[in-house]
XYZ file of C-alpha atoms in Angstrom:
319
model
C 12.900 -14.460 18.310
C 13.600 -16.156 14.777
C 10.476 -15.749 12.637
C 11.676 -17.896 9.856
C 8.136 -18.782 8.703
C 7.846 -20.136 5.336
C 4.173 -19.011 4.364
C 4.951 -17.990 0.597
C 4.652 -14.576 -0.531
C 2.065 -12.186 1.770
C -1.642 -12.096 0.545
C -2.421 -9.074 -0.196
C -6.474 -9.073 -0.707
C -7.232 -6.248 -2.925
C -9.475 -4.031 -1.939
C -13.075 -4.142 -2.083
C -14.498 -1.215 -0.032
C -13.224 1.889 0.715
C -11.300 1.885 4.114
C -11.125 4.046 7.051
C -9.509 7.768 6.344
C -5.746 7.646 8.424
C -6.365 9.100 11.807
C -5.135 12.698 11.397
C -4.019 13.418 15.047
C -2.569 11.009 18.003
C -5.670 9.122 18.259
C -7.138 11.403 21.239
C -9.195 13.945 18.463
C -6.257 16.286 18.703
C -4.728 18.463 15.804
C -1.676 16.540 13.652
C 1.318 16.648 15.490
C 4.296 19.266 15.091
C 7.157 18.070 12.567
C 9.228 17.615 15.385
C 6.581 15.645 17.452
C 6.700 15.097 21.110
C 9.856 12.548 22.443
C 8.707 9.633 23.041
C 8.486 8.778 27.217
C 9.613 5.460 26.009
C 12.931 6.373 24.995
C 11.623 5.400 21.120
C 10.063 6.077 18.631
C 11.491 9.387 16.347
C 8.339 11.172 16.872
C 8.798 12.537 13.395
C 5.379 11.316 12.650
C 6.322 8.250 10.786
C 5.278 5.075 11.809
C 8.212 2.945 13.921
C 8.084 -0.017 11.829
C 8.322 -0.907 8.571
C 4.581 -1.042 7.217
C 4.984 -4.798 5.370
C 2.907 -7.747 5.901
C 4.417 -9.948 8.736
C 4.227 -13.651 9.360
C 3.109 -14.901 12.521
C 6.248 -14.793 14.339
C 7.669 -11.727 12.802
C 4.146 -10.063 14.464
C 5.154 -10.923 17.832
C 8.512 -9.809 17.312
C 7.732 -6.720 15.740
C 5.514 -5.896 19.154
C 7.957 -6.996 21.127
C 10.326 -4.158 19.417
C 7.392 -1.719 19.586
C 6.807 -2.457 23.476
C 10.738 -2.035 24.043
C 11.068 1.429 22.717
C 8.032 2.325 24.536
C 7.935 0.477 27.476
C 7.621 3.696 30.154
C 4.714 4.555 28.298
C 2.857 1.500 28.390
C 4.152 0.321 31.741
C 2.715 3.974 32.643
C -0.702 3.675 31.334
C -0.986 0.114 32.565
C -0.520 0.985 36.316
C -3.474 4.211 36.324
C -5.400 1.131 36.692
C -3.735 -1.922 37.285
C -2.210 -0.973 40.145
C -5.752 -0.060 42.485
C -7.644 -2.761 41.090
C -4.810 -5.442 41.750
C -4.744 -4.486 45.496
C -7.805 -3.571 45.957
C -9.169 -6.867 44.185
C -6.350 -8.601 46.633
C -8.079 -6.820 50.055
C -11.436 -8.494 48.644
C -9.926 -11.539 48.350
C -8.148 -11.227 51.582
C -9.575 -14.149 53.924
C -9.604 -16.657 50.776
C -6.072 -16.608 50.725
C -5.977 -17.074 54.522
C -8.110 -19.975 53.842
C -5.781 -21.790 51.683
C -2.744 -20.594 53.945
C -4.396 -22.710 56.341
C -5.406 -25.712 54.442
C -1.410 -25.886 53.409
C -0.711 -25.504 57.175
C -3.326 -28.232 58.093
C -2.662 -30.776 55.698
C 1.172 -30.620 56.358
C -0.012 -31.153 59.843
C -1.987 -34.627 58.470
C -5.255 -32.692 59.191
C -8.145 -32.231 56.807
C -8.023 -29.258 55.400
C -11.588 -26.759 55.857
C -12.045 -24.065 53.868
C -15.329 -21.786 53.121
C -16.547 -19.214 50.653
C -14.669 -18.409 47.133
C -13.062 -16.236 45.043
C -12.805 -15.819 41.446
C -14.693 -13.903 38.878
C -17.867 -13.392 40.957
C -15.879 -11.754 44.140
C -16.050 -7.780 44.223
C -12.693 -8.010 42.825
C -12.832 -9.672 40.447
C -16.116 -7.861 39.354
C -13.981 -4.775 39.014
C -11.123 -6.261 37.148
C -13.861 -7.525 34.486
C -15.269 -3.644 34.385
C -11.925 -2.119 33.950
C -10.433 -4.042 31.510
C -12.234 -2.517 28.300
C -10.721 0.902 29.172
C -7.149 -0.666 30.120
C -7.115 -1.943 26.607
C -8.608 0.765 24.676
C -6.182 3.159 26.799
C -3.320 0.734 26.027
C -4.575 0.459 22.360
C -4.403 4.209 22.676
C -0.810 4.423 23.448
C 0.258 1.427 21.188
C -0.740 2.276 17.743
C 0.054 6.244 18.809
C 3.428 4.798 19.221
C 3.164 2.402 15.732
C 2.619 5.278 13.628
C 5.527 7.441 14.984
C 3.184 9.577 16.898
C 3.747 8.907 20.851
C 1.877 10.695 23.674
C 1.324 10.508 27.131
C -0.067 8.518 29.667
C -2.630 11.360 30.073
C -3.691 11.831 26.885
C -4.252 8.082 26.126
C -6.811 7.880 29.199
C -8.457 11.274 28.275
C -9.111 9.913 25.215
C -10.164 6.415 26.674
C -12.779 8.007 29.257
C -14.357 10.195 26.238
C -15.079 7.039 24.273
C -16.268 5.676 28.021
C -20.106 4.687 26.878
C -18.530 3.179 23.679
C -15.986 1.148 25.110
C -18.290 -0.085 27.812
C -20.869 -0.346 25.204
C -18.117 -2.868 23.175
C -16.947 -4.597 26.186
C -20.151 -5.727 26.964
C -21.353 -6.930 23.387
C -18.147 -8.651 22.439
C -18.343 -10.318 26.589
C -21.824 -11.441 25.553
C -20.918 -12.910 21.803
C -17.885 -15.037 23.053
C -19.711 -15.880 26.895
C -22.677 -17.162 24.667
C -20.424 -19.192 21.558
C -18.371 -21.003 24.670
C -21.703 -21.872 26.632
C -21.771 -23.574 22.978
C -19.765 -26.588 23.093
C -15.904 -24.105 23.244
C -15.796 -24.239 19.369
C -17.571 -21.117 18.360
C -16.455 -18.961 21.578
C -12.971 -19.430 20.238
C -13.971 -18.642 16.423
C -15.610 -15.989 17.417
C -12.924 -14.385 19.986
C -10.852 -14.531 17.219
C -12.873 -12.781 14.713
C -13.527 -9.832 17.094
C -9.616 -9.648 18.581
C -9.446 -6.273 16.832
C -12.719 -4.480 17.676
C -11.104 -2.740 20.393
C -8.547 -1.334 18.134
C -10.705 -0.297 15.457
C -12.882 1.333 17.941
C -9.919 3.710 19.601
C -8.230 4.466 16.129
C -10.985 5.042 13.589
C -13.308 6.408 16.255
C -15.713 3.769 14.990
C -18.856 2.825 17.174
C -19.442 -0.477 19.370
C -21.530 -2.151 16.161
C -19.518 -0.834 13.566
C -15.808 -1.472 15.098
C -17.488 -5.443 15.792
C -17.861 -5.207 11.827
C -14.381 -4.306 11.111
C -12.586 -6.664 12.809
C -15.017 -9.295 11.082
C -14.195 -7.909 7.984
C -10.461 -7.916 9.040
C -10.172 -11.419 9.981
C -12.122 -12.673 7.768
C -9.570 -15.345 5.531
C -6.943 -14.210 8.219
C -8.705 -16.625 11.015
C -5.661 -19.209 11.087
C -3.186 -16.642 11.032
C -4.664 -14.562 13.617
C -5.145 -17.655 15.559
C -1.680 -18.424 15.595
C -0.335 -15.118 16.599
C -2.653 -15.277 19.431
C -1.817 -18.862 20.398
C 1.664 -17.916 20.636
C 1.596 -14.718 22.436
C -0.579 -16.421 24.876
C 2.431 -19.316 25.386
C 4.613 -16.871 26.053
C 2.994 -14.726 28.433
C 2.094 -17.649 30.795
C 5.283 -18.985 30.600
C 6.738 -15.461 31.818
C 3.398 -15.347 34.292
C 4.216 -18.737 35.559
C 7.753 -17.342 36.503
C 6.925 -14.725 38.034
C 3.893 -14.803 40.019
C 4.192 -18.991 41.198
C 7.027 -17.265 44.124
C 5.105 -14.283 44.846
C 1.714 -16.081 45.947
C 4.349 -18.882 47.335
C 5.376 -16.192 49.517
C 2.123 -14.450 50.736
C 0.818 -17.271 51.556
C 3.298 -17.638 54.228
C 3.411 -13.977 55.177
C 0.492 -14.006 57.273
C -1.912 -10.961 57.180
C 0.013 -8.712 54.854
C -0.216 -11.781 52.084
C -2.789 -10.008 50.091
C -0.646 -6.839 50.303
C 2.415 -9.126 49.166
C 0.542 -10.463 46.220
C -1.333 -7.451 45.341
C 2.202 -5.733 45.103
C 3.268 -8.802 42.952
C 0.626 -8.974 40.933
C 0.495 -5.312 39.428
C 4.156 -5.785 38.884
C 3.536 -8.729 36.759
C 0.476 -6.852 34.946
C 1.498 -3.247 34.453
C 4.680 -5.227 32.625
C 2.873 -7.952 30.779
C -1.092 -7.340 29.973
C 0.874 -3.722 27.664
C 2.664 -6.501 25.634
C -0.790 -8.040 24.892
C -2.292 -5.279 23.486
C 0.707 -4.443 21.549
C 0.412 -7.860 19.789
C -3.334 -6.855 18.731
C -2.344 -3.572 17.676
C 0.200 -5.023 15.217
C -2.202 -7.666 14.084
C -4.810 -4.946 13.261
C -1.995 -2.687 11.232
C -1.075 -5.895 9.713
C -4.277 -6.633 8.891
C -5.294 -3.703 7.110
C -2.078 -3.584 5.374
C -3.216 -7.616 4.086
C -6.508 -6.459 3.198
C -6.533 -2.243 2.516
C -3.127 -1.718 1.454
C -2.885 0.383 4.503
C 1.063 1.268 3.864
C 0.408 2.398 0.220
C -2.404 4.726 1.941
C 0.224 5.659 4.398
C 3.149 6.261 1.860
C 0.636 8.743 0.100
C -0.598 11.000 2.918
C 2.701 11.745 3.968
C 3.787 12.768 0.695
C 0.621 15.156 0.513
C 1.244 16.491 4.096
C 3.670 18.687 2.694
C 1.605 20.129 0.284
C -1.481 20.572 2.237
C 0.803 22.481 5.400
C-alpha cells in the first residue's frame, strides 16, 4: 500500500517526563533473550533481539503498512494465538445462537414463498455467546499484544508464552477491560461524540498494560498521555484499518453465512467454522495496527528509538 502522505516533517514532542524503562525480557517477565534468540514460528523476524522495523515516526499509511509487514513475517504466530480462543468461542457462541439462525433460514424460505415471515427471540450481544465473546476479548488482545510487540522488537515467542503471560496479568486485564468498556459505553450513551474521542484516547491502554507491566489506572494514563496531540492521527490510522478489515470481512464471511443458512442444522457448525477462519486471520492484524501506533507513539513523544539505540549499545557492556 502507497503511503505517500505529505504531513511535513514528524513531530517529535520532546520529552517531558521520564518514560517507561525498555522491557528487559519477551514481555512474559522472563530473563533477556539469548544472542541468538528463538526463530521466529512466523518464518520472521531475525530474533537477534533487534526490533523488525525501522524505529522512525510513520505517517498514517506507512503505520498500516508497516503492521501489515510485521503480521506477514509472523503470521503462524499470531494466527496461533488467535485460535486458543477464537476458535471455542466462535462455535460455541454459534451453538448458542443456533435456532436464531434457523429462524432467519426460515423467514428467507417463507418470504420467497410470498408468506410473512415469523420469527422469535434474538441474538446479539446479550445471547450467552455473545456474553463470552465480550469476556474474552481483553485477554485475546493483551495475548495478541503479547505476541505483536514481542515480535516488533526482534524478540518472538510462542503461542504459549504469550497466554502464560496474558492469564498472569488475568485480574489486570479484566480489571482494564472493564474500565475502558465502561468509559467509552458511558461517552456513546452521550450523544456518539465523546465515546469516539474517548476510544481513541485509550486505543493503547491495552498495550501499555502487557509491555510496561503497568496497572489498569495507570496503563488508562499512558495512552492519554500518548494520544494526547496525536488524536487526528490516531484517528486516521484507526479509520483506515477499520475500512479495510470490513472490506476483507465483507468478502469473506457474506458466502459463508449465505451458505449455512441453507445447510440446514449443521449451519451454525458451517458458520462457526467460517467465522474463526475469518477471525484467527483478521482480529491479529488489528492488534498489530495498535501495537505499531503505540511504538510509534512513544517514538513521537519519548524518543523511544534513541532509548532503544542506547540500551543495545550498553547490552554489551553490561553481559
Amino acid at each position: 500500500m502507497a503511503a505517500a502522505e505529505s504531513e511535513g516533517p514528524p513531530d517529535r514532542s520532546p520529552v517531558t517526563s521520564v518514560a517507561p524503562p525498555l522491557p528487559e525480557g519477551p514481555f512474559d517477565t522472563g530473563g533477556p533473550l539469548p544472542a541468538g534468540g528463538p526463530a521466529s514460528p512466523g518464518g520472521g523476524g531475525s530474533g537477534s533481539g533487534s526490533p523488525e522495523v525501522a524505529l522512525l515516526p510513520r505517517g498514517v499509511g506507512e503505520v498500516v503498512d508497516t503492521a501489515i509487514a510485521l503480521y506477514r513475517r509472523n503470521w503462524k504466530l499470531l494466527v496461533a494465538t488467535a485460535a486458543v480462543v477464537v476458535v471455542p468461542v466462535q462455535l460455541l457462541s454459534s451453538f448458542a445462537n443456533r435456532n436464531f439462525l434457523s429462524q432467519i433460514g426460515d423467514a428467507f424460505r417463507s418470504v420467497q414463498k410470498g408468506l410473512t415471515p415469523v420469527t422469535t427471540g434474538g441474538t446479539g450481544i446479550g445471547s450467552p455467546g455473545g456474553l463470552l465473546a465480550l469476556l474474552a476479548l481483553p485477554f485475546l488482545t493483551a495475548a495478541l499484544a503479547t505476541a505483536a510487540a514481542s515480535c516488533y522488537m526482534g524478540r518472538p515467542i510462542t503461542p504459549g508464552r504469550a497466554w502464560r503471560a496474558t492469564m498472569r496479568r488475568f485480574w489486570a486485564i479484566l480489571g482494564l477491560g472493564l474500565l475502558r468498556f465502561l468509559l467509552i459505553v458511558v461517552g456513546l450513551f452521550f450523544f456518539l461524540v465523546p465515546g469516539i474521542f474517548l476510544y481513541i484516547r485509550l486505543l493503547v491502554a491495552p498495550v501499555a498494560l502487557v509491555v510496561e507491566g503497568a496497572d489498569p489506572a495507570s496503563a488508562l494514563e499512558r495512552s492519554w498521555r500518548l494520544t494526547g496531540g496525536q488524536w487526528w492521527r490516531t484517528c486516521g490510522v484507526q479509520v483506515l484499518k477499520v475500512v479495510l478489515f470490513l472490506a476483507a470481512y465483507v468478502l469473506i464471511e457474506t458466502p459463508i453465512f449465505l451458505v449455512s443458512l441453507v445447510a440446514g442444522p449443521v449451519g451454525w457448525l458451517l458458520l462457526g467454522l467460517g467465522g474463526s477462519l475469518v477471525q484467527v486471520v483478521a482480529f491479529p492484524f488489528l492488534v498489530a495496527v495498535t501495537v505499531v501506533i503505540y511504538f510509534d507513539l512513544r517514538i513521537r513523544k519519548e524518543a523511544f528509538d534513541l532509548a532503544v539505540t542506547a540500551q543495545r549499545v550498553q547490552s554489551p557492556r553490561v553481559a
